[in-house]
Amino acid sequence: MGTEDVLAAIATGVWRWDTTSGTVTLDAEAARLIDLPAGAGEAPASAVRARFHPVDWGEINGVISVAVAEGTLAEARLRVVDGSGRVLRTVRSRTKPRAEGEGYVLVGTLQEVAEPHPGTTAAKTPVTGDWRRHREAFLLDAGRALAEARSTAEVLRVASSLSMPGFSPDGLAVFGVAGDHLTITGHHGHSAEDEQPFTDLPLDTAYPAAEVVRTGRAVYLPTPGDYRRRYPVTWPLARRFGRRSWAFLPLIVAGRTMGAWMAAFRHPVAFTPDERSVLTTVARMLAQALARAEVAETERELSLGLQRSMMPQLGPEIPGMAVAARYVPTGGGLQVGGDWYDMIPLPSGRTALVIGDVQGHDVRAAGLMGQLRIALRAYASEGHRPDAVLSRASRFLHGITDTYAEGDCSSPRFATCLYLEVDPATGLVEIARAGHPEPAVRTSDGTVLLRPTEGGLPLGIDPDTDYPTTRFLLEPGETLMICTDGLLETGGHDLDTGWARLRGVLEEHSGKSLEDLADDLVQAVHGPSSHYTTGPLADRREDDIALVLLCREGHPSRPAPRRTAMAVAQAQPERIAAARHHLRELLHDWQDTEQVDSAVLMVSEMVTNVLVHTDGDALIVAEVAHGAPDRRLRVEVTDTSDELPHRRRPGEMASSGRGLLLMEMLADNWGVDPRGEGKSIWFELYEPDEPDEPAAPGDGPGPPISPVPVP
């Protein structure tokens, strides 16, 4: 006796349900148990599902999901109903689910069991506690999934995947309103060609979705006859989809009907009060999710539009130079802020580069930034020098922020800015700075230096502020970096620790393009590695980032001298410490550390003498030149006084008079040169060919060892 004979003898059927293909394979006994035509064969899943009570079908969905996840046996009791909803019998299903492709396959048995519910109908069967618990769990899951959706496409995807308790729809459509016409926002279970007749229907059309939008009341159509009787005009359009029941519900937000939701079923649905309650609740959640998605998409579109209009692409190429730029928003709000950059061709043949940061991260900051950027372009195009451009821009911003304050919009705002002009032919750079971080220069030998530049107050604070101009040459192979403070301070860093982080990236740049360097700098701040270098100010709010790189192409015929310049005013004695720091950076690879300490000491003494014994400012120029056979450091300190220094013999307790003695002792060469107005005091140090080798551990004093000649 075979297995089939044994199962038939005990009235047990075998079935196989493939959710991917939507087909069910049954033997003769299984077909009899669920009231399908006699004989083994394959049937559509919708036909089989229509034979089960909707409450039981919703419960078995949950049982199967758990069994698939845990790899266990799924067992449930199912009531078999006829076309009128009368319960015929109860069967017990025992299946082993197996994941396959995008769905799963159920293979198991069906066996009739005795239940005390003969003659009742599905419509009159009381809703059990399991049904209510299943419905509540479904609504909680649906609400969470819809709340997490951030776009219309995500909302529609979540809606199409909802498995409602006992009566999941096979086709979904969301209708919107455009003027006096009905449009389709999205659909599931239909092709674009199928929905074409419904994409632009007038609201006065005899169509269920149009009626729902007009009246704000749901329309339920349990049978095709109900649809044909109530909407004979549009019934031919709906008939070809092969649905058996339809529900059209209004999508209402804040008392306004924004559209309609259609749920269509291939199996009959009676739309009991509980089923209508579930559909109504889902429609409300769907409406709220669509409204949130619409607001989010509008903000994103506004953000992108502002970025496209306010952050233009770099202009025409600069002959003999390469330029790269990046802008990274904070990611909050409209993703626009006050940071910007610009490149402006000038009438003189030069090119201006501008970078700035308006205070704030909101729409008003973006608006002020746009106005200020336009004003700067206008002043630059008129041919004004860098200091005049910033002076006029400061008066402009002060005027419009005062207008804002009088209108009670908010307090006045300021902006930091750095404006530079570059001559492509000579490499001459002229910079004016308004409270902005100083630029950095990477020399052709890989040394990275902050370029000290004179500056004034941020724009908009004092309309009469002056902005001095700093001039220097950008040699072939050198790269200039200007950025906003967001690139330095992102990740909780301050200006010092943030600059140390970027300095390593600039020093490692070798042989890469300027675009690669720009990406590496942003990656150092926003990439995965940046999470391991959090600065001491971790609670600081993140800022927008703007970055511009300018490289003078070409290679010097001989190693270009490495130089820096800095001014120390009478009112800025604290800049003496900055001068010492810049000199150490210039000599970062000098072999003799004692010479570095000597150079720093002499610079400090020379600048202090200028501030103490004259009424003018000190200008420091330091240069490291490659000579033969040694490198040479030359430092000049210039002032406007005609009084020449003279040697004195200070006593033991004297507090001054040792400057020239120090230079005599420490410098390899020094001097004082009178100028037309003022004088220049200078000194030189020569780097030795080979630094002294440190003694090996355990070596003591002894006679020098002659080197072994090498053939």
XYZ file of C-alpha atoms in Angstrom:
711
model
C 0.000 0.000 0.000
C 1.412 3.349 -1.028
C 1.580 6.574 0.949
C -1.309 8.076 -1.069
C -3.531 5.117 -0.193
C -2.721 5.463 3.500
C -3.523 9.179 3.530
C -6.786 8.625 1.632
C -7.804 5.913 4.112
C -7.498 8.340 7.034
C -9.159 11.237 5.108
C -5.972 13.334 4.945
C -5.102 15.488 1.965
C -1.726 16.802 0.787
C -1.152 20.282 -0.581
C 1.748 22.472 -1.727
C 1.421 26.274 -1.722
C 4.010 28.340 -3.673
C 3.675 32.021 -2.685
C 6.130 33.131 -5.368
C 4.128 31.787 -8.327
C 0.750 32.139 -6.565
C -0.326 28.543 -7.253
C -1.519 25.690 -5.020
C -1.127 21.997 -5.898
C -3.672 19.670 -4.199
C -4.419 16.001 -4.279
C -8.033 14.782 -4.586
C -8.677 14.616 -0.815
C -7.298 18.110 -0.188
C -9.457 19.507 -3.005
C -12.544 17.879 -1.440
C -11.767 19.213 2.026
C -11.621 22.847 0.870
C -14.635 22.451 -1.435
C -12.857 22.731 -4.776
C -13.798 20.702 -7.869
C -12.982 17.013 -7.403
C -9.657 15.688 -8.559
C -6.017 16.489 -8.020
C -4.451 19.422 -9.791
C -3.216 23.015 -9.590
C -5.396 25.986 -8.600
C -4.793 29.753 -8.271
C -3.926 30.917 -4.763
C -6.824 33.400 -4.809
C -9.336 30.604 -5.376
C -7.972 28.583 -2.453
C -7.793 31.585 -0.146
C -11.424 32.433 -0.899
C -12.401 29.084 0.665
C -11.009 29.959 4.076
C -12.577 32.172 6.702
C -10.820 35.592 6.561
C -10.206 35.632 10.318
C -8.469 32.258 10.196
C -6.475 33.281 7.143
C -5.118 36.329 8.966
C -4.051 34.182 11.904
C -2.262 31.577 9.817
C -0.246 34.287 8.113
C 1.293 35.119 11.482
C 1.880 31.450 12.329
C 3.645 30.862 9.022
C 5.850 33.944 9.421
C 7.077 32.679 12.793
C 7.636 29.166 11.420
C 9.662 30.516 8.481
C 11.822 32.585 10.816
C 12.347 29.786 13.353
C 12.377 26.812 10.968
C 9.586 25.037 12.864
C 6.308 23.369 11.926
C 3.299 25.650 11.257
C 0.022 24.220 12.609
C -3.387 25.963 12.542
C -7.139 25.333 12.303
C -8.961 26.790 9.319
C -12.681 27.100 8.705
C -13.751 26.247 5.151
C -16.652 28.384 3.846
C -18.803 28.268 0.741
C -19.639 31.126 -1.619
C -22.282 32.540 0.758
C -19.947 32.515 3.748
C -21.457 29.436 5.471
C -18.942 27.362 7.401
C -18.764 23.866 5.889
C -16.112 22.235 8.017
C -12.951 22.878 9.980
C -9.628 21.451 8.858
C -6.305 21.235 10.568
C -3.288 22.254 8.516
C 0.205 21.075 9.351
C 2.859 22.445 7.007
C 6.590 22.875 6.861
C 7.401 26.299 5.317
C 10.581 26.720 3.313
C 11.962 30.027 2.071
C 12.391 30.016 -1.696
C 13.265 33.040 -3.843
C 11.329 36.109 -2.732
C 8.625 34.044 -1.000
C 8.237 30.630 0.549
C 6.710 27.182 -0.183
C 4.273 25.426 2.164
C 4.179 21.641 2.001
C 1.876 19.760 4.371
C -1.380 17.973 5.121
C -5.063 18.859 5.598
C -7.343 16.856 7.855
C -10.937 17.477 8.924
C -11.590 18.009 12.648
C -14.817 18.395 14.624
C -15.824 21.943 15.623
C -18.998 23.118 17.428
C -19.904 25.727 14.760
C -22.072 24.001 12.150
C -24.392 26.181 10.095
C -22.941 29.525 11.081
C -21.860 32.062 8.472
C -18.646 33.910 8.209
C -20.460 37.246 8.362
C -22.191 36.279 11.623
C -19.234 34.560 13.276
C -18.243 36.638 16.296
C -14.803 38.184 16.196
C -12.550 36.280 18.545
C -9.903 37.650 20.878
C -7.215 36.286 18.550
C -8.664 38.328 15.682
C -8.658 41.515 17.747
C -5.105 40.930 18.941
C -3.992 40.214 15.397
C -5.700 43.372 14.134
C -4.099 45.521 16.838
C -0.662 44.078 16.135
C -1.131 44.693 12.405
C -2.139 48.327 12.936
C 0.837 48.934 15.232
C 3.240 47.482 12.678
C 1.608 49.402 9.833
C 1.719 52.666 11.765
C 5.406 52.237 12.598
C 6.331 51.363 9.014
C 4.389 54.301 7.553
C 5.830 56.703 10.126
C 9.368 55.765 9.076
C 8.724 56.348 5.354
C 10.400 59.560 4.151
C 9.209 59.823 0.561
C 6.083 59.150 -1.470
C 7.741 56.149 -3.096
C 8.565 54.670 0.322
C 4.997 55.229 1.558
C 3.575 53.450 -1.491
C 6.040 50.602 -1.078
C 5.032 50.141 2.571
C 1.325 50.311 1.677
C 1.745 47.630 -0.981
C 3.461 45.289 1.481
C 0.809 45.503 4.208
C -0.739 42.097 4.931
C -4.104 42.932 6.446
C -5.654 40.427 8.856
C -7.646 38.067 6.675
C -8.287 40.208 3.607
C -5.058 41.518 2.094
C -5.707 43.417 -1.168
C -4.141 42.360 -4.458
C -4.158 45.808 -6.055
C -3.616 49.261 -4.597
C -3.801 52.760 -6.035
C -3.384 56.189 -4.485
C -5.191 59.046 -6.229
C -4.335 62.698 -5.881
C -6.032 65.916 -6.959
C -4.641 68.433 -9.445
C -7.101 71.287 -9.890
C -10.416 69.699 -10.866
C -8.877 66.447 -12.108
C -8.041 63.121 -10.510
C -4.443 61.894 -10.869
C -2.669 58.697 -9.868
C 0.097 59.260 -7.323
C 1.165 55.620 -7.263
C -0.099 52.091 -7.691
C 0.701 48.442 -6.988
C -0.504 45.366 -8.805
C -1.092 47.228 -12.074
C 1.076 48.281 -14.961
C 1.398 51.854 -16.199
C -0.654 50.955 -19.281
C -3.456 49.567 -17.101
C -3.747 52.824 -15.143
C -3.561 55.117 -18.181
C -7.375 55.675 -18.455
C -7.504 56.806 -14.789
C -4.573 59.265 -14.794
C -6.531 62.390 -15.716
C -10.206 61.978 -14.852
C -12.411 65.017 -14.122
C -13.725 65.030 -10.562
C -17.322 64.993 -11.815
C -16.766 61.577 -13.488
C -18.938 58.698 -12.275
C -15.943 56.882 -10.801
C -15.658 55.721 -7.155
C -12.372 57.546 -6.429
C -13.764 60.798 -7.860
C -16.896 60.459 -5.722
C -14.778 59.830 -2.619
C -12.757 63.003 -3.256
C -15.927 65.032 -3.872
C -17.839 63.797 -0.829
C -15.115 62.754 1.610
C -16.994 59.469 2.287
C -15.759 55.925 1.645
C -17.252 53.682 -1.055
C -17.370 49.890 -0.543
C -18.197 47.553 -3.440
C -18.360 43.919 -2.180
C -19.251 42.389 -5.577
C -18.793 43.152 -9.280
C -22.568 43.548 -9.487
C -22.444 46.416 -6.984
C -19.756 48.125 -9.051
C -21.658 47.653 -12.333
C -24.920 48.915 -10.847
C -23.509 52.054 -9.154
C -20.908 53.050 -11.763
C -21.996 51.729 -15.160
C -19.901 54.265 -17.097
C -16.515 53.267 -15.646
C -17.338 49.581 -15.023
C -15.903 48.502 -18.416
C -12.572 50.042 -17.424
C -12.473 48.195 -14.067
C -13.856 44.858 -15.308
C -10.711 43.853 -17.208
C -8.621 43.705 -13.986
C -10.527 40.647 -12.712
C -11.181 41.947 -9.192
C -14.066 40.736 -7.012
C -14.302 43.475 -4.354
C -13.205 47.119 -4.029
C -12.819 49.660 -1.247
C -12.288 53.379 -1.984
C -11.422 55.477 1.071
C -10.724 59.214 1.427
C -7.261 60.441 2.398
C -8.029 63.278 4.806
C -5.460 65.517 6.520
C -6.506 68.423 8.752
C -10.057 68.234 7.437
C -8.976 68.426 3.797
C -9.455 65.546 1.376
C -6.128 65.286 -0.420
C -6.978 62.172 -2.444
C -8.337 58.646 -2.332
C -7.005 55.167 -1.675
C -8.241 52.116 -3.556
C -7.851 48.565 -2.211
C -8.945 45.890 -4.723
C -9.377 42.164 -3.965
C -9.392 39.092 -6.211
C -11.441 37.219 -3.603
C -14.853 38.314 -2.246
C -14.763 40.570 0.799
C -17.983 41.334 2.712
C -16.529 44.513 4.297
C -17.812 43.772 7.786
C -17.687 46.568 10.374
C -14.350 45.248 11.661
C -12.886 45.094 8.170
C -14.084 48.617 7.442
C -12.533 49.777 10.708
C -9.161 48.353 9.697
C -9.348 49.923 6.231
C -10.376 53.313 7.640
C -7.517 53.305 10.149
C -4.979 52.379 7.467
C -6.342 55.138 5.209
C -5.860 57.718 7.968
C -2.278 56.585 8.611
C -1.594 56.518 4.881
C -2.895 60.083 4.494
C -0.669 61.326 7.321
C 2.355 59.535 5.868
C 1.733 60.963 2.391
C 1.354 64.470 3.845
C 4.662 64.146 5.723
C 6.371 62.788 2.624
C 5.040 65.676 0.551
C 6.417 68.218 3.038
C 9.792 66.431 3.170
C 10.030 66.246 -0.623
C 9.098 69.917 -0.924
C 11.846 70.842 1.532
C 14.357 68.686 -0.307
C 13.416 70.269 -3.622
C 13.677 73.744 -2.102
C 17.039 72.813 -0.598
C 18.386 71.528 -3.906
C 17.009 74.551 -5.729
C 18.695 76.929 -3.293
C 21.956 75.038 -3.573
C 21.821 75.058 -7.373
C 21.049 78.778 -7.511
C 23.315 79.987 -4.703
C 26.306 77.678 -5.117
C 27.304 78.074 -8.770
C 29.815 75.934 -10.540
C 33.328 77.257 -10.947
C 33.715 79.609 -13.883
C 36.051 79.353 -16.881
C 39.463 77.794 -16.394
C 42.353 79.967 -15.248
C 45.316 79.672 -17.675
C 48.201 77.895 -16.004
C 46.244 77.124 -12.851
C 43.921 74.411 -11.558
C 40.954 75.036 -9.263
C 38.791 72.618 -7.258
C 35.951 73.384 -4.852
C 33.577 71.534 -2.538
C 30.446 72.447 -0.564
C 29.021 70.131 2.123
C 25.846 71.161 4.020
C 25.259 70.169 7.627
C 22.407 67.810 6.645
C 19.838 69.485 8.891
C 16.761 71.511 7.968
C 16.783 72.607 4.342
C 20.468 71.594 4.012
C 21.485 75.129 3.150
C 23.376 77.605 5.249
C 25.528 80.673 5.017
C 28.711 79.164 3.518
C 29.591 79.879 -0.110
C 32.435 80.159 -2.581
C 32.716 81.928 -5.924
C 35.131 82.511 -8.802
C 34.919 85.848 -10.627
C 36.748 86.767 -13.877
C 37.975 90.366 -13.569
C 38.324 93.054 -16.265
C 42.096 93.228 -15.622
C 42.587 89.623 -16.738
C 43.013 88.438 -13.188
C 40.645 86.060 -11.412
C 39.070 86.570 -7.995
C 38.262 83.739 -5.593
C 35.854 84.379 -2.737
C 34.900 82.206 0.211
C 32.706 83.201 3.124
C 30.334 82.213 5.896
C 27.210 84.120 6.950
C 26.245 83.598 10.583
C 23.505 80.976 10.981
C 22.245 77.737 9.373
C 18.723 78.727 8.362
C 16.869 80.120 5.364
C 17.637 83.692 6.352
C 21.376 82.911 6.399
C 21.043 81.416 2.924
C 19.157 84.501 1.724
C 21.757 86.909 3.140
C 24.490 84.789 1.606
C 22.877 85.061 -1.823
C 22.577 88.856 -1.565
C 26.132 89.241 -0.283
C 27.536 87.001 -3.021
C 25.835 89.085 -5.704
C 27.131 92.315 -4.124
C 30.703 90.970 -4.012
C 30.526 89.970 -7.673
C 29.293 93.440 -8.578
C 32.033 95.259 -6.621
C 34.739 92.946 -7.998
C 33.528 93.325 -11.587
C 33.792 97.116 -11.227
C 37.547 96.702 -10.849
C 37.949 97.593 -7.145
C 40.984 96.324 -5.247
C 40.483 93.544 -2.624
C 40.410 95.942 0.344
C 37.830 98.159 -1.363
C 35.672 95.169 -2.302
C 35.434 94.011 1.327
C 34.876 97.552 2.653
C 31.932 98.061 0.321
C 30.568 94.571 1.089
C 30.722 95.293 4.828
C 28.713 98.501 4.412
C 26.216 96.637 2.219
C 25.674 93.823 4.748
C 25.461 96.267 7.638
C 22.732 98.153 5.798
C 20.541 95.163 4.961
C 20.892 93.540 8.412
C 19.905 96.831 10.037
C 16.801 96.761 7.840
C 16.058 93.225 9.050
C 16.438 94.326 12.673
C 14.060 97.266 12.207
C 11.540 94.849 10.667
C 11.801 92.724 13.830
C 12.931 89.639 11.878
C 15.887 88.894 14.144
C 19.112 90.438 15.373
C 21.680 91.734 12.859
C 24.058 89.162 11.424
C 27.657 89.242 10.280
C 29.733 87.268 7.793
C 33.348 86.208 7.575
C 34.948 86.411 4.153
C 38.254 85.964 2.362
C 38.714 87.651 -1.013
C 41.768 87.118 -3.174
C 42.907 88.091 -6.656
C 45.436 86.008 -8.547
C 47.474 86.967 -11.605
C 47.870 83.812 -13.734
C 50.961 85.186 -15.507
C 53.085 85.979 -12.436
C 51.399 84.001 -9.655
C 50.907 87.189 -7.604
C 48.162 86.736 -4.995
C 46.533 89.657 -3.196
C 44.328 88.801 -0.212
C 41.959 90.789 1.973
C 40.439 88.997 4.968
C 37.396 89.772 7.134
C 37.470 87.620 10.270
C 38.004 84.457 8.204
C 40.493 81.609 8.779
C 43.856 82.251 7.178
C 44.808 80.455 3.949
C 47.288 77.590 3.817
C 49.996 76.972 1.228
C 51.568 73.658 0.283
C 54.956 74.325 -1.261
C 56.470 72.306 -4.081
C 58.643 70.343 -1.607
C 55.595 69.240 0.428
C 55.879 71.733 3.278
C 52.488 72.995 4.485
C 52.293 76.466 6.048
C 49.538 78.723 7.228
C 50.007 81.981 5.309
C 49.727 84.878 7.781
C 47.481 87.594 6.316
C 46.297 90.888 7.670
C 42.595 91.121 8.383
C 39.735 93.165 9.761
C 36.422 92.604 11.517
C 33.789 90.315 9.967
C 31.561 91.983 7.393
C 28.493 93.797 8.679
C 29.752 94.687 12.174
C 31.367 98.074 11.554
C 30.681 99.736 8.175
C 33.902 101.792 8.430
C 36.322 98.897 8.997
C 39.495 98.827 6.888
C 40.777 95.608 5.343
C 44.540 95.669 4.607
C 45.831 93.702 1.632
C 48.487 90.986 1.866
C 50.567 90.132 -1.222
C 52.700 87.086 -1.963
C 53.787 84.917 -4.896
C 52.355 81.483 -5.565
C 55.282 79.590 -7.077
C 54.906 76.841 -9.706
C 53.838 73.584 -8.049
C 52.409 75.309 -4.961
C 48.800 74.837 -3.819
C 46.712 77.392 -1.945
C 43.841 76.222 0.282
C 41.055 78.472 1.573
C 38.109 77.110 3.546
C 35.399 77.981 6.047
C 35.717 77.079 9.707
C 33.401 74.093 9.213
C 36.232 72.145 7.565
C 38.432 72.792 10.599
C 35.968 72.456 13.477
C 33.690 69.612 12.350
C 33.923 66.668 14.733
C 34.391 68.760 17.880
C 37.751 70.274 16.917
C 38.905 73.827 17.462
C 40.914 75.772 14.898
C 44.261 74.413 16.130
C 43.398 70.705 16.380
C 41.340 70.894 13.191
C 44.263 72.414 11.302
C 46.581 69.681 12.613
C 44.174 67.073 11.229
C 44.104 68.666 7.747
C 47.829 69.349 7.686
C 48.570 65.625 7.523
C 46.248 65.214 4.537
C 47.911 68.089 2.679
C 51.406 66.796 3.399
C 50.530 63.306 2.115
C 49.179 64.719 -1.154
C 51.697 63.743 -3.798
C 51.052 63.100 -7.465
C 47.269 63.251 -7.064
C 44.984 65.602 -8.909
C 43.503 68.627 -7.202
C 40.052 67.003 -7.292
C 41.414 63.984 -5.400
C 42.956 66.277 -2.800
C 39.605 68.061 -2.306
C 37.885 64.699 -1.802
C 40.565 63.588 0.665
C 40.164 66.761 2.745
C 36.387 66.328 2.976
C 36.811 62.606 3.672
C 39.143 63.405 6.579
C 36.312 65.399 8.166
C 33.216 63.379 7.194
C 34.631 59.942 6.398
C 34.713 56.899 8.707
C 38.223 57.729 9.893
C 37.038 61.092 11.256
C 34.921 59.321 13.902
C 38.126 58.190 15.610
C 39.617 61.684 15.865
C 36.877 63.482 17.771
C 38.086 66.784 19.132
C 37.813 68.231 22.644
C 34.598 70.127 21.812
C 32.441 67.123 20.888
C 29.201 68.894 21.838
C 29.759 71.697 19.309
C 27.141 71.927 16.568
C 28.303 70.800 13.140
C 28.773 73.505 10.506
C 28.589 73.778 6.733
C 31.815 73.284 4.785
C 33.139 75.278 1.842
C 36.562 74.547 0.372
C 38.532 76.000 -2.565
C 41.931 74.789 -3.775
C 44.132 76.752 -6.219
C 47.289 75.247 -7.692
C 49.790 76.978 -9.948
C 50.754 74.377 -12.511
C 54.275 73.651 -13.630
C 57.524 72.597 -12.007
C 60.265 74.994 -10.890
C 63.556 74.726 -12.776
C 65.327 74.623 -9.419
C 63.996 74.089 -5.909
C 61.939 77.143 -5.121
C 62.762 78.963 -1.880
C 60.394 78.332 0.983
C 59.279 81.626 2.453
C 56.737 83.213 4.761
C 55.958 86.769 5.788
C 54.122 88.272 8.734
C 53.403 91.720 10.148
C 53.330 92.503 13.892
C 51.627 95.791 14.769
C 52.307 97.899 17.830
C 48.864 96.994 19.150
C 49.421 93.253 18.556
C 52.337 92.122 20.720
C 50.642 88.743 21.088
C 51.516 88.033 17.445
C 55.158 87.584 18.455
C 54.198 84.101 19.677
C 52.520 83.423 16.326
C 55.710 84.567 14.538
C 57.774 82.079 16.538
C 55.285 79.322 15.694
C 55.331 80.123 11.969
C 59.133 80.095 11.913
C 59.202 76.630 13.491
C 56.736 75.409 10.867
C 58.983 76.812 8.150
C 61.947 74.901 9.605
C 60.066 71.658 10.249
C 62.725 69.575 8.426
C 65.822 71.561 9.507
C 68.462 69.099 10.679
C 69.978 71.055 13.582
C 67.357 71.669 16.255
C 69.713 74.001 18.153
C 69.838 76.278 15.116
C 66.019 76.285 15.014
C 65.903 77.372 18.663
C 68.490 80.062 17.943
C 66.496 81.389 14.978
C 63.310 81.562 17.045
C 65.125 83.389 19.851
C 66.644 85.944 17.472
C 63.318 86.622 15.729
C 61.601 87.154 19.059
C 64.353 89.567 20.152
C 64.331 91.493 16.851
C 60.545 91.977 16.763
C 60.411 92.951 20.430
C 63.073 95.617 19.838
C 60.985 97.121 17.033
C 57.876 97.306 19.210
C 59.762 98.721 22.208
C 62.165 101.174 20.573
C 60.119 102.462 17.589
C 56.618 103.710 16.951
C 56.011 101.577 13.865
C 55.119 98.001 13.021
C 57.475 95.121 12.317
C 57.443 93.126 9.073
C 59.043 89.680 9.209
C 60.170 87.896 6.043
C 61.731 84.434 6.408
C 63.120 82.366 3.540
C 64.732 78.939 3.271
C 66.764 78.736 0.060
C 68.516 75.711 -1.399
C 72.111 76.655 -1.964
C 75.363 74.884 -2.599
C 76.374 73.085 -0.557
C 74.056 74.048 2.335
C 70.521 75.306 2.754
C 70.317 78.854 4.000
C 67.797 80.498 6.314
C 67.504 84.265 5.917
C 65.229 86.289 8.192
C 64.637 90.032 7.780
C 62.755 92.265 10.206
C 61.892 95.632 8.693
C 60.558 98.752 10.428
C 60.052 102.414 9.516
C 62.501 103.944 12.005
C 65.731 105.518 10.674
C 67.542 105.033 13.994
C 70.138 102.286 13.613
C 70.763 99.879 16.457
C 74.099 100.053 18.262
C 76.004 97.635 20.416
C 75.775 98.112 24.158
C 77.332 96.386 27.122
C 74.404 95.528 29.413
C 75.089 94.873 33.039
C 74.315 91.606 34.764
C 70.869 92.797 35.901
C 69.967 94.738 32.748
C 66.695 93.821 31.018
C 67.693 94.920 27.491
C 70.642 95.580 25.218
C 71.493 91.970 24.321
C 69.939 91.786 20.826
C 73.076 92.411 18.764
C 75.167 90.282 21.114
C 72.823 87.359 20.559
C 73.010 87.744 16.782
C 76.818 87.941 16.947
C 76.922 84.711 18.927
C 74.197 82.685 17.195
C 73.997 83.813 13.545
C 76.339 82.687 10.792
C 75.923 86.088 9.171
C 73.946 89.209 10.078
C 73.666 92.886 9.304
C 71.662 96.083 9.295
C 70.662 97.651 5.971
C 69.272 101.208 5.832
C 66.245 101.618 3.590
C 64.716 104.731 2.008
C 62.266 104.841 4.893
C 63.452 102.782 7.815
C 65.869 99.889 8.080
C 66.112 96.115 7.812
C 67.879 93.898 10.347
C 68.701 90.461 9.061
C 70.522 87.261 9.936
C 71.420 84.036 8.133
C 71.922 80.468 9.289
C 73.494 77.722 7.170
C 72.402 74.149 7.601
C 75.362 71.782 8.068
C 75.994 69.102 5.447
C 75.610 66.245 7.928
C 74.104 66.646 11.379
C 75.995 65.246 14.332
C 75.287 61.550 14.833
C 74.002 60.681 18.293
C 76.356 58.539 20.364
C 75.541 54.870 20.624
C 74.450 53.586 24.040
C 77.457 52.779 26.197
C 79.930 54.777 24.111
C 82.256 56.882 26.194
C 84.715 59.641 25.346
C 87.697 58.606 23.308
C 89.774 59.554 20.303
C 87.911 60.203 17.057
C 87.662 57.278 14.692
C 88.850 57.924 11.164
C 86.303 57.055 8.530
C 87.053 54.112 6.310
C 87.576 55.299 2.725
C 85.081 53.961 0.256
C 86.524 53.007 -3.156
